[in-house]
Coordinates of C-alpha atoms and ligand atoms in Angstrom, one line a residue:
X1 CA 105.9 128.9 81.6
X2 CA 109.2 127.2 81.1
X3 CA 111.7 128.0 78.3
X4 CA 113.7 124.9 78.7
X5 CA 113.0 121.5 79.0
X6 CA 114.4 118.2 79.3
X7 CA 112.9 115.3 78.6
X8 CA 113.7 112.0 81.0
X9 CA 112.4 109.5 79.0
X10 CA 111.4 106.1 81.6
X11 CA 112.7 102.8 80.8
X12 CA 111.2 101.3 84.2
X13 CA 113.9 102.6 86.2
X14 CA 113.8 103.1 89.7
X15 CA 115.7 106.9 90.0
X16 CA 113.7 108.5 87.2
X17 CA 112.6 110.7 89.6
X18 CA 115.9 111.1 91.1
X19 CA 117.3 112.1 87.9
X20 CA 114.4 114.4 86.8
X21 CA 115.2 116.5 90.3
X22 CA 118.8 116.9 89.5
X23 CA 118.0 118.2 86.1
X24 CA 115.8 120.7 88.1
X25 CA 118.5 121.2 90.8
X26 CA 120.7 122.7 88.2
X27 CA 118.3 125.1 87.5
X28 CA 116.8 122.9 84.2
X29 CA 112.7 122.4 84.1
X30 CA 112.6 118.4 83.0
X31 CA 109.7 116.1 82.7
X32 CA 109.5 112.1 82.8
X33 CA 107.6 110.6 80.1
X34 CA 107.5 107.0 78.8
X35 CA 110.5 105.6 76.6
X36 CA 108.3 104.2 73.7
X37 CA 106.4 107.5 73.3
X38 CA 107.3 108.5 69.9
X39 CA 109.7 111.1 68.8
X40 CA 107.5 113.1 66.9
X41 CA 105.2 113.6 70.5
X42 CA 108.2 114.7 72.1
X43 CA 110.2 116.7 69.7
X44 CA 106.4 119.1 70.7
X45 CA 107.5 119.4 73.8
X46 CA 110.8 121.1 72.1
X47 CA 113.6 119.8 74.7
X48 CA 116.9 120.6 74.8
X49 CA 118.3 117.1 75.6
X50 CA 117.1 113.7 76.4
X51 CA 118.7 111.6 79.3
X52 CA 117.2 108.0 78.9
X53 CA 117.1 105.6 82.7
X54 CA 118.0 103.1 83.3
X55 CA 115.7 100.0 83.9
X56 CA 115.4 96.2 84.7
X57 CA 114.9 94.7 81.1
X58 CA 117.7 93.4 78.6
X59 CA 117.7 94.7 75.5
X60 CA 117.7 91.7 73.8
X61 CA 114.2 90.8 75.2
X62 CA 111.0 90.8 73.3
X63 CA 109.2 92.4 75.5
X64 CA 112.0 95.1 76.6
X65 CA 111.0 98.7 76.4
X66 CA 112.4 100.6 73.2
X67 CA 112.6 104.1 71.7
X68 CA 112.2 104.8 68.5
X69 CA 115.3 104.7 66.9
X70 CA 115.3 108.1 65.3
X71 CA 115.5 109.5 69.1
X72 CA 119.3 109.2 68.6
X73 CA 119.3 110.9 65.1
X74 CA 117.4 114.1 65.7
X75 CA 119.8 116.3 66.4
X76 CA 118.8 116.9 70.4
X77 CA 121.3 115.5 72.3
X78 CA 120.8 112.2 74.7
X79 CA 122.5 110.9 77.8
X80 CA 121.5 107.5 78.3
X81 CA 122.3 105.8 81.5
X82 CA 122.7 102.6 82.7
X83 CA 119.8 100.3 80.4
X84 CA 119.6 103.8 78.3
X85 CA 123.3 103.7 77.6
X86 CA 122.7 100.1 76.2
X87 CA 119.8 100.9 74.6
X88 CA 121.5 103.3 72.5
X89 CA 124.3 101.0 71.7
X90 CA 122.1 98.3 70.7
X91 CA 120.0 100.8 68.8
X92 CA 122.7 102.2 66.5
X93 CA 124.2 99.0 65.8
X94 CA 127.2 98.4 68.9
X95 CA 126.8 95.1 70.8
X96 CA 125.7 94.6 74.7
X97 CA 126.6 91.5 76.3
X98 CA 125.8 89.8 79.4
X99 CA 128.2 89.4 81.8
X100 CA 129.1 86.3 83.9
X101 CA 129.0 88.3 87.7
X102 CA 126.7 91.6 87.8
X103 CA 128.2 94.7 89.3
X104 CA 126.2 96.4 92.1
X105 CA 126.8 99.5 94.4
X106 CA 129.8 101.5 94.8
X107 CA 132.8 100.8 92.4
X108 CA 136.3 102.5 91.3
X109 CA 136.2 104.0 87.5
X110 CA 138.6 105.2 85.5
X111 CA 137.4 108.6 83.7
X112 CA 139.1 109.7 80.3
X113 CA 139.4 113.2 81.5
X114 CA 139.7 115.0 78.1
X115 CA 135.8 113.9 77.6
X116 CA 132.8 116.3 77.1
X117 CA 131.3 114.8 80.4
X118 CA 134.4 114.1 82.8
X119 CA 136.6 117.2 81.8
X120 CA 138.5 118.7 84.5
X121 CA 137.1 116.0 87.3
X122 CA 139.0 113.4 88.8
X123 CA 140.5 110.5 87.0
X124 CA 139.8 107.9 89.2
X125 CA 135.9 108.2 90.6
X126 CA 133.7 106.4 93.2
X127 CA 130.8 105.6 90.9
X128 CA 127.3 103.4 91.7
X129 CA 127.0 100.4 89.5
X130 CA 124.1 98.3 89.4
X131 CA 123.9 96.3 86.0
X132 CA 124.1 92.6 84.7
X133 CA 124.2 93.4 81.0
X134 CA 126.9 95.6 79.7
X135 CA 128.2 97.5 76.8
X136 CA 130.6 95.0 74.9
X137 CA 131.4 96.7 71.8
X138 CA 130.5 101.1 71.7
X139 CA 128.6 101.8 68.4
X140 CA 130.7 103.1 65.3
X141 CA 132.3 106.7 66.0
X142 CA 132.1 105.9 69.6
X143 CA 134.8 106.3 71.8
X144 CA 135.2 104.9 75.3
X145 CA 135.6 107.4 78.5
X146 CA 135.0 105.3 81.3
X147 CA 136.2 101.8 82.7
X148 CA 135.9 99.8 85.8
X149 CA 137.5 96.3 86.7
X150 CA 134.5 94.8 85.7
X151 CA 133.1 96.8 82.9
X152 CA 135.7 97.8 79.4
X153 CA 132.7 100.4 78.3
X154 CA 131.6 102.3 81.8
X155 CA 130.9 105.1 79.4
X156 CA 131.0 106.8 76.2
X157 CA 130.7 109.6 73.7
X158 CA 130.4 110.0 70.2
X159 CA 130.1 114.5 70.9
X160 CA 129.8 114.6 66.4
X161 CA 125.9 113.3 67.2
X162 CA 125.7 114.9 70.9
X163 CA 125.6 110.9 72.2
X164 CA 126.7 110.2 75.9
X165 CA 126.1 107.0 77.7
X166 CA 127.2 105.8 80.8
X167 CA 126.6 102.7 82.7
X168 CA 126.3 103.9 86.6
X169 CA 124.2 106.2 88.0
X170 CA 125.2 109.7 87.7
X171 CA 121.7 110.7 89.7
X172 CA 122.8 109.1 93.1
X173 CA 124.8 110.6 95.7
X174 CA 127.3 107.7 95.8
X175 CA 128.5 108.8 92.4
X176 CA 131.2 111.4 93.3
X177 CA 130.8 113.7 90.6
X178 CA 127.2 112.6 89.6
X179 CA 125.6 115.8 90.0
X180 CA 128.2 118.1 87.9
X181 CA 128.4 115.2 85.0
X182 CA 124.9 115.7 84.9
X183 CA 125.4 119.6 85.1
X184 CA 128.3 119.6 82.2
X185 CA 125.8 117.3 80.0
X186 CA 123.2 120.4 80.1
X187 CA 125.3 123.2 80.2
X188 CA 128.4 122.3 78.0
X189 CA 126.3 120.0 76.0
X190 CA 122.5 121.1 75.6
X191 CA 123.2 124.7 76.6
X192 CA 121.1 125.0 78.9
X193 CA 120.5 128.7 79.7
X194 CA 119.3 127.3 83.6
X195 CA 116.3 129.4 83.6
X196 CA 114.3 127.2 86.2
X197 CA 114.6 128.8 89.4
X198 CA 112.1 128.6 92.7
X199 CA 112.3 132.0 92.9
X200 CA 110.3 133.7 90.3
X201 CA 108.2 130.3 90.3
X202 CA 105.5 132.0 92.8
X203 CA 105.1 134.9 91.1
X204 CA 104.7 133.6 87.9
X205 CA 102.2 130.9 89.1
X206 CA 100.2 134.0 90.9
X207 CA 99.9 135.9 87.5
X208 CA 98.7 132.4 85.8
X209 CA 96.5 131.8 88.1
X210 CA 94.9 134.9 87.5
X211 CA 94.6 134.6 84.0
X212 CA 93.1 131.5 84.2
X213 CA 90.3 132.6 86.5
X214 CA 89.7 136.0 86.5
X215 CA 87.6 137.4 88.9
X216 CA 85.4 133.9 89.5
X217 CA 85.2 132.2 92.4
X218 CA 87.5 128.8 93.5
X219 CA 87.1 126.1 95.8
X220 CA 89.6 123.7 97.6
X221 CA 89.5 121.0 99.2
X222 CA 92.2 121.4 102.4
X223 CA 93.4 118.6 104.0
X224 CA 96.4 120.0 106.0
X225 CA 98.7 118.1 104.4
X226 CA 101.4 119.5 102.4
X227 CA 100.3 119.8 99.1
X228 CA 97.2 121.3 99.4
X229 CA 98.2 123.6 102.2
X230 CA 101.1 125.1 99.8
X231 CA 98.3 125.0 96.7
X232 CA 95.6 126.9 99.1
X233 CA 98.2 130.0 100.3
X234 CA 99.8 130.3 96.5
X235 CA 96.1 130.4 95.5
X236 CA 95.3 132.7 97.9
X237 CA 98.1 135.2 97.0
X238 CA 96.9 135.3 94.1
X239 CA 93.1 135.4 94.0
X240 CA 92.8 136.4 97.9
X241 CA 88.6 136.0 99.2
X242 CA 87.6 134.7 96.0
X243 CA 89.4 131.3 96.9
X244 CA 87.3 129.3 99.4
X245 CA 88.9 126.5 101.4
X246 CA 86.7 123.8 102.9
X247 CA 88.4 121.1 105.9
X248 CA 86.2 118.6 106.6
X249 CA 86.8 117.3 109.7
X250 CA 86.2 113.7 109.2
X251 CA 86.8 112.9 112.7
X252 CA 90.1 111.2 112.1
X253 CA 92.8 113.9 112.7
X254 CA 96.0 113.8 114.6
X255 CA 95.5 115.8 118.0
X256 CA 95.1 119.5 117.8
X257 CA 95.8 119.2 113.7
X258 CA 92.4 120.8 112.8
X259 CA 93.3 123.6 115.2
X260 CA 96.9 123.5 113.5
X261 CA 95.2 124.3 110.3
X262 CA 92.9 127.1 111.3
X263 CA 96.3 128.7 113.0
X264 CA 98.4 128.0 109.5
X265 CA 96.1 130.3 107.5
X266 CA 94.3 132.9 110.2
X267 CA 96.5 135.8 108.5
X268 CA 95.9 134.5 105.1
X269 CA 93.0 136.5 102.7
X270 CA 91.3 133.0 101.9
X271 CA 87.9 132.1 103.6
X272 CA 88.4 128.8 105.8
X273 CA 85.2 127.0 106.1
X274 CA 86.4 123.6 108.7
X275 CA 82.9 121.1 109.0
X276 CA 83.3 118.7 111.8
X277 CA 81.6 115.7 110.2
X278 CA 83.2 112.7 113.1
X279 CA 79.0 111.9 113.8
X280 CA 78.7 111.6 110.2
X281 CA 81.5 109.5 109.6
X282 CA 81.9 107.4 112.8
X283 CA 78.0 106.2 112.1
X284 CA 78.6 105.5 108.8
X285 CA 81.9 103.6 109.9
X286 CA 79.8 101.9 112.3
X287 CA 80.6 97.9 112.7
X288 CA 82.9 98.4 109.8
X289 CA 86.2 96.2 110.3
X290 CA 87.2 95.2 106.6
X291 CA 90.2 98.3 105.9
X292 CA 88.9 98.3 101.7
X293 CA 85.5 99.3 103.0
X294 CA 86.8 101.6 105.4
X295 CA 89.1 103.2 102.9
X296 CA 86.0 102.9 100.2
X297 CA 83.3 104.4 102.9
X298 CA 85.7 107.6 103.8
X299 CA 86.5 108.2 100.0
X300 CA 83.0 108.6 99.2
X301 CA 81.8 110.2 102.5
X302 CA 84.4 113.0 102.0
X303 CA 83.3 113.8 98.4
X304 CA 79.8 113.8 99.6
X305 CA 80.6 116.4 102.9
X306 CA 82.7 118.7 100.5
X307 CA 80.1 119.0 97.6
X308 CA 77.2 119.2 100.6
X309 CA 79.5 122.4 101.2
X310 CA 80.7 123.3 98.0
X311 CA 76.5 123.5 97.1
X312 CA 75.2 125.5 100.6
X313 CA 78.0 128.3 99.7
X314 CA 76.8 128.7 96.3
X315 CA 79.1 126.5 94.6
X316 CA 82.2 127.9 92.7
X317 CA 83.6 128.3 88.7
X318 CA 86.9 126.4 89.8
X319 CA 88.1 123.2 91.6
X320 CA 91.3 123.2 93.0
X321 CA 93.8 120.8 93.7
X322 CA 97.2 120.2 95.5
X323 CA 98.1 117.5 92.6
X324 CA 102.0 117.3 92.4
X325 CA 104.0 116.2 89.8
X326 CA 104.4 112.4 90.8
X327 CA 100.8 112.1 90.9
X328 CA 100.5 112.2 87.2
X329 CA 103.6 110.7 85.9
X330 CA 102.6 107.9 83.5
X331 CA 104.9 105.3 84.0
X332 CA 106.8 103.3 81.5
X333 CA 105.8 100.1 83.0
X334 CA 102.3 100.4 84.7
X335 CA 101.1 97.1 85.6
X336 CA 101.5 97.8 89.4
X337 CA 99.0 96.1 91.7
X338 CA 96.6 97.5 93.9
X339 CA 97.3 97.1 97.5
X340 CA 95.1 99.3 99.0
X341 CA 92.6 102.2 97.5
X342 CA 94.3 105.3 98.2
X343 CA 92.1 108.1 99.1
X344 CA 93.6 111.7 99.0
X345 CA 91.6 114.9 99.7
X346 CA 90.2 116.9 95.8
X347 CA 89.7 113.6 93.8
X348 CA 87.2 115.2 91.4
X349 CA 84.1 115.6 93.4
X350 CA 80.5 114.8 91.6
X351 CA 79.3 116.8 89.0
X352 CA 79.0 120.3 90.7
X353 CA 79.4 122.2 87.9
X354 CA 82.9 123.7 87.9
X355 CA 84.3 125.2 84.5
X356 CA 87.8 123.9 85.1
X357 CA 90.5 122.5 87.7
X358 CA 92.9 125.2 89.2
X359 CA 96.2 122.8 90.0
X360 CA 98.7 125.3 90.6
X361 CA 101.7 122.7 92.4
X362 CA 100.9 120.0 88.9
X363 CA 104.5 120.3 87.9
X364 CA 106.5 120.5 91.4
X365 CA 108.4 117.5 92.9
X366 CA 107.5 117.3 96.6
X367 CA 110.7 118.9 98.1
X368 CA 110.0 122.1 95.7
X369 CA 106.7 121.7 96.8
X370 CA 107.5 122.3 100.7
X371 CA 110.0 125.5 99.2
X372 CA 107.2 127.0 97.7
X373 CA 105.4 126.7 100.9
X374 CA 108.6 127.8 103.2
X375 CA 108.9 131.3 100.8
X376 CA 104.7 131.5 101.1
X377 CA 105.0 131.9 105.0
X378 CA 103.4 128.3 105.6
X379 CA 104.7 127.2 109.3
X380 CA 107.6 124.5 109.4
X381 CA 105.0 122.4 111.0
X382 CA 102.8 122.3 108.1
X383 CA 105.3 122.7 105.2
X384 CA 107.5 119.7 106.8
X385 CA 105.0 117.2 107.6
X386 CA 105.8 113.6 107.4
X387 CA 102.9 112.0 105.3
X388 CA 99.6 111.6 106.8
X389 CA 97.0 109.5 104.6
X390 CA 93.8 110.5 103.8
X391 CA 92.0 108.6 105.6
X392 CA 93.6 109.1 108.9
X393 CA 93.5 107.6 112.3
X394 CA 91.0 105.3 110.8
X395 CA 93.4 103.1 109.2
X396 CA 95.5 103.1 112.0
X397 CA 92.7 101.7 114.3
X398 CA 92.8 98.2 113.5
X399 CA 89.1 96.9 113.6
X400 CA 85.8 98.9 114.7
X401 CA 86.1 102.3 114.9
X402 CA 85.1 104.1 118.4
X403 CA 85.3 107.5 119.2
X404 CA 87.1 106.7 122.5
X405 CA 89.6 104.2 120.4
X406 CA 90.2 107.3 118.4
X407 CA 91.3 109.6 121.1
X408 CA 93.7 106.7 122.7
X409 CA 95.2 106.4 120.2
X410 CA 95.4 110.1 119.2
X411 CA 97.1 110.8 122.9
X412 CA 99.7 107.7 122.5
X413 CA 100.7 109.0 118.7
X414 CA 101.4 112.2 119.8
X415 CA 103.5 111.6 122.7
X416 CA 105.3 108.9 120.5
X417 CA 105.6 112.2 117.6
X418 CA 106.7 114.4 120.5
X419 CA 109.1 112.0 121.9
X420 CA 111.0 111.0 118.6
X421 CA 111.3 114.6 117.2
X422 CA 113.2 115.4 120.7
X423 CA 115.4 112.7 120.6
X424 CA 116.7 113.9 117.1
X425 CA 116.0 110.2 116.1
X426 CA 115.6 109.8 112.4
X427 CA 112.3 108.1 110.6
X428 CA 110.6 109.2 106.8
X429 CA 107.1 108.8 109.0
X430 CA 106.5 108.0 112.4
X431 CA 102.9 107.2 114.1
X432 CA 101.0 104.6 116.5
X433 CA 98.1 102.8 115.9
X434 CA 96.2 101.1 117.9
X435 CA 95.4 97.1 118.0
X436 CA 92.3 95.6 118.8
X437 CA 93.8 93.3 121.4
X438 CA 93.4 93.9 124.5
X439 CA 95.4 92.2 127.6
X440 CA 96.5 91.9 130.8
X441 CA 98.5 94.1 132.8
X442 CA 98.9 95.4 136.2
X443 CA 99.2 99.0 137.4
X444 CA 99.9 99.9 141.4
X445 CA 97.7 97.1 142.9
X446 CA 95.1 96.9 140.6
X447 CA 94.5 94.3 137.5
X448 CA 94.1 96.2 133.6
X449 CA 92.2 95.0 130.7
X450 CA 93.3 97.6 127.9
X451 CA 94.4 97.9 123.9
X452 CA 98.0 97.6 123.0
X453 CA 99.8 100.5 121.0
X454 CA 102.0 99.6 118.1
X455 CA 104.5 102.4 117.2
X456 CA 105.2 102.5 113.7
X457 CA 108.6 104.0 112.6
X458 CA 110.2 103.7 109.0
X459 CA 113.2 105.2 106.8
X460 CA 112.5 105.5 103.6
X461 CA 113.2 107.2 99.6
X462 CA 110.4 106.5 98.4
X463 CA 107.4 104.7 100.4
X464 CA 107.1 102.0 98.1
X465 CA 109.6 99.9 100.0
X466 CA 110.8 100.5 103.3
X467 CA 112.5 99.9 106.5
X468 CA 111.8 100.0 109.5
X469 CA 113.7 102.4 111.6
X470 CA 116.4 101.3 114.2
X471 CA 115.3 103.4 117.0
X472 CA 116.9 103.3 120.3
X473 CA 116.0 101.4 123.4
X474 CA 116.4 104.3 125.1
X475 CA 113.8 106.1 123.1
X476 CA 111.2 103.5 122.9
X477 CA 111.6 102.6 126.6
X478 CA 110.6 106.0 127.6
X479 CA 107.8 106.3 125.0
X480 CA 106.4 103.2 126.2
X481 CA 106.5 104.7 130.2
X482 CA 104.8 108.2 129.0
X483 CA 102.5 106.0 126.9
X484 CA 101.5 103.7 129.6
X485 CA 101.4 106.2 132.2
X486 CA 99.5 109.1 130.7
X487 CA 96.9 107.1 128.5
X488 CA 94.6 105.6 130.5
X489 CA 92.9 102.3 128.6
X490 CA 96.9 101.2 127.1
X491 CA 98.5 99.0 129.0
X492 CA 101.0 97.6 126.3
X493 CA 103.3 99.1 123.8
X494 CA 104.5 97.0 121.3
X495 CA 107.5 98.4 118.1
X496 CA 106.6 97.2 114.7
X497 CA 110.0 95.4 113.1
X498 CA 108.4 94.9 109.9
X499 CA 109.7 96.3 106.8
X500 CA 107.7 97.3 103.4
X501 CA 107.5 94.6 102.0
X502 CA 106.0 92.3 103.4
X503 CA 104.5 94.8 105.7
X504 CA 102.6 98.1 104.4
X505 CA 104.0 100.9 106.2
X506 CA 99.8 101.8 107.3
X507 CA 98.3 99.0 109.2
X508 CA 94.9 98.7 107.4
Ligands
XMP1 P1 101.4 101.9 102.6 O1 100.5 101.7 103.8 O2 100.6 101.6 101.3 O3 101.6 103.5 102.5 O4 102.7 101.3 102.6 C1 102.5 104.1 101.7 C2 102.4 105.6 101.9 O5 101.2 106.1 101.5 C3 100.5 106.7 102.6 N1 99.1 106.3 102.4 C4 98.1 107.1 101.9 N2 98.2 108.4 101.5 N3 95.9 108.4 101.0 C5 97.1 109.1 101.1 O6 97.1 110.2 100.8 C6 95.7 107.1 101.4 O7 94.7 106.5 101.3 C7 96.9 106.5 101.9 N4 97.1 105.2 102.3 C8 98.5 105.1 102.6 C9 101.1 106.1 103.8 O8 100.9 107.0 104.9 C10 102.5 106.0 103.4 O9 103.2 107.2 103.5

């Protein structure tokens, strides 16, 4: 579907994404595989240009990620950046060293403005540095375009062989000219045509879709969150009542979301089956207190409700799934822990007989994602959402599950919800949960015994690590007097000041 690709190749890096989105921003399709995956897999993938990361290792390691070597001798040109920038040096024969002091975050350069990648910008730059090891000597027929105080190489080109390297970070924002040295490396350098748009993405996925499954039937599994809301309506422009959507209810929803859902889609074509399996769920869930079971218990329960469904309507030809693009990037260092089971809405049910998966969104980043959705019609309130995890308010009730927990807590996280977005306060994700300790309190004359709210508010990039968000007194003051006022059975509201990590940003 794409005519031209770039190929970010991973070195453990933590902006591959970052960088992969900027290709796409100029209007480039690229995709992130691993750096030791060899050059013959990728030259099938026919890019126009490489751009190497960056990445925590030293080349000199044993155990540091490399390329194969003829990735710099194919002809397809290569930006390496930051540990990519070295690893090409080291790789053709130049010499990195490490230096005494490491140079981190925003730092003065000195561009050589007659080169490929800094012609007609600025001489002197604000650039982000982040780097121990450096680039000593450039490899022969290298020259130098870049310096800071700290670093004699801050980047270089050898144009003869289409090789660029630079040691910041062209891919963050506090690099002045990032974006358009990133832009002249696909344009002036690759030649880029910049035939990746948005625009004609939603009809050409329509007419795919249709290829792929005729005039059978398709099931999906809808949670309301973002991805497969966005993969249900572009399914449904395309394939209209053949597509059927099942939301099951688990019992677990944010107030009013189920109705929120019905709303999103009533002038849609698509048939909208919503099950309200809470009995099923809450009894399972019953005396249940460890979060892994909990997580384990809903995961399966889901798959079971949906292909109960999936089997009383007949069943379907096709699966599909809101999968996004992050969700199947292999990584070039994988040896992440588990911290808690994840459970998301269309892991592949049991054995139901489908002929194939339909995942229309499989090469979208998340904020392309939430465009698709805008141009589809999809309410802000949908498209927008702040992350919501599959498993609900159940992780977010520390301890037994109740119904009458449930809707306490439901009431407090939405007056806390209402109450932030008013304020214009700013947080990646925002909820309450509720504790399982209950104390004291007194209300007009009379003694309480009730739960204590915690309200949960972080800022984060990327939800592996994150803060938690500064929010005013002002704000939290009068969330805790609606909270305590209008929810009977809270008597205490407590602000979580713990950041990720050592904190999760969910409770359970
Ligand atoms: P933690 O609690 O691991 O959360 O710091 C990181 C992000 O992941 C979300 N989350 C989930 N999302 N299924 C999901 O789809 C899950 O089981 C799940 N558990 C956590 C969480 O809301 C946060 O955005």
């Amino acid at each position: 579907m794409h005519n031209q690709t770039v190929v970010v190749l991973d070195f453990g890096g933590q902006y591959k994404e970052l960088i992969a989105r900027r290709v796409r921003e100029c209007g480039v399709y690229s995709v992130i595989k691993p750096g030791d995956t060899p050059v013959e897999e990728l030259l099938k993938l026919n890019p126009i240009g490489f751009i190497t990361t960056g990445g925590p290792a030293s080349v000199y390691e044993e155990t540091s990620p490399h390329c194969s070597p003829e990735l710099f001798t194919c002809g397809v040109p290569v930006l390496g950046i930051c540990y990519g920038m070295q690893l090409m040096t080291w790789t053709l024969g130049g010499k990195v060293s490490s230096a005494s002091v490491s140079e981190y975050g925003p730092t003065a350069a000195a561009f050589e403005t007659d080169a490929v990648l800094f012609d007609g910008l600025d001489t002197l730059q604000t650039v982000l540095m982040s780097h121990t090891d450096f680039v000593s000597e450039p490899p022969a027929g290298f020259r130098i375009t870049a310096r800071t105080a700290d670093c004699p190489v801050a980047a270089i080109e050898c144009p003869d062989k289409k090789l660029y390297g630079v040691q910041f970070h062209p891919e963050v924002v506090h690099t002045k000219d990032g974006t358009k040295i990133i832009r002249k490396f696909l344009y002036d350098v690759c030649g880029a045509a910049g035939d990746y748009t948005m625009d004609d993405y939603i009809e050409r996925t329509v007419k795919s879709i249709r290829e792929q499954v005729g005039d059978s039937k398709v099931i999906l599994g809808l949670s309301g969150g973002v991805d497969s809301s966005v993969a249900a309506a572009l399914i449904s422009k395309a394939i209209g009542e053949n597509l059927t959507c099942i939301f099951v209810d688990h019992g677990f929803m944010r107030k009013n979301e189920a109705l929120e859902v019905k709303n999103a889609f009533r002038d849609m074509p698509l048939k909208l089956i919503q099950l309200d399996e809470s009995e099923r769920f809450l009894s399972a869930l019953k005396g249940v207190t460890d979060p892994e079971t909990k997580r384990k218990t809903i995961g399966r329960l889901f798959i079971d409700s949906f292909c109960d469904e999936a089997e009383r309507i007949g069943g379907a030809d096709f699966l599909a799934q809101g999968t996004i693009y992050p969700d199947i990037i292999e990584s070039g260092n994988s040896k992440a822990a588990t911290i808690k089971s994840h459970h998301n809405v269309g892991g592949l049910p049991r054995d139901i007989g489908f002929k194939g998966l339909v995942e229309p969104l499989r090469g979208l980043f998340k904020d392309e994602v939430r465009k698709v959705g805008t141009m589809l019609g999809l309410p802000s309130y949908l498209v927008n959402r702040q992350p919501f995890p599959g498993p609900g308010l159940a992780i977010r009730v520390i301890g037994e599950l109740t119904r009458e927990k449930l809707d306490l807590l439901r009431d407090a996280d939405l007056i806390f919800r209402e109450e932030l977005e008013n304020s214009g306060e700013q947080a990646s994700q925002y909820f309450a949960a509720l504790t399982n300790m209950r104390s004291v309190g007194v209300m007009g004359d009379g003694r309480t015994y009730d739960y204590a709210v915690v309200l949960r508010a972080v800022v984060t990039g990327d939800f592996m690590t994150a803060e938690y968000a500064r929010l005013s007194h002002e704000l939290l003051s009068k969330v805790s007097k609606r909270i305590t006022n209008e929810v009977k059975g809270i008597n205490r509201v407590l602000f979580d000041i713990t950041d990720k990590p050592p904190a999760t940003i969910e409770l359970e």
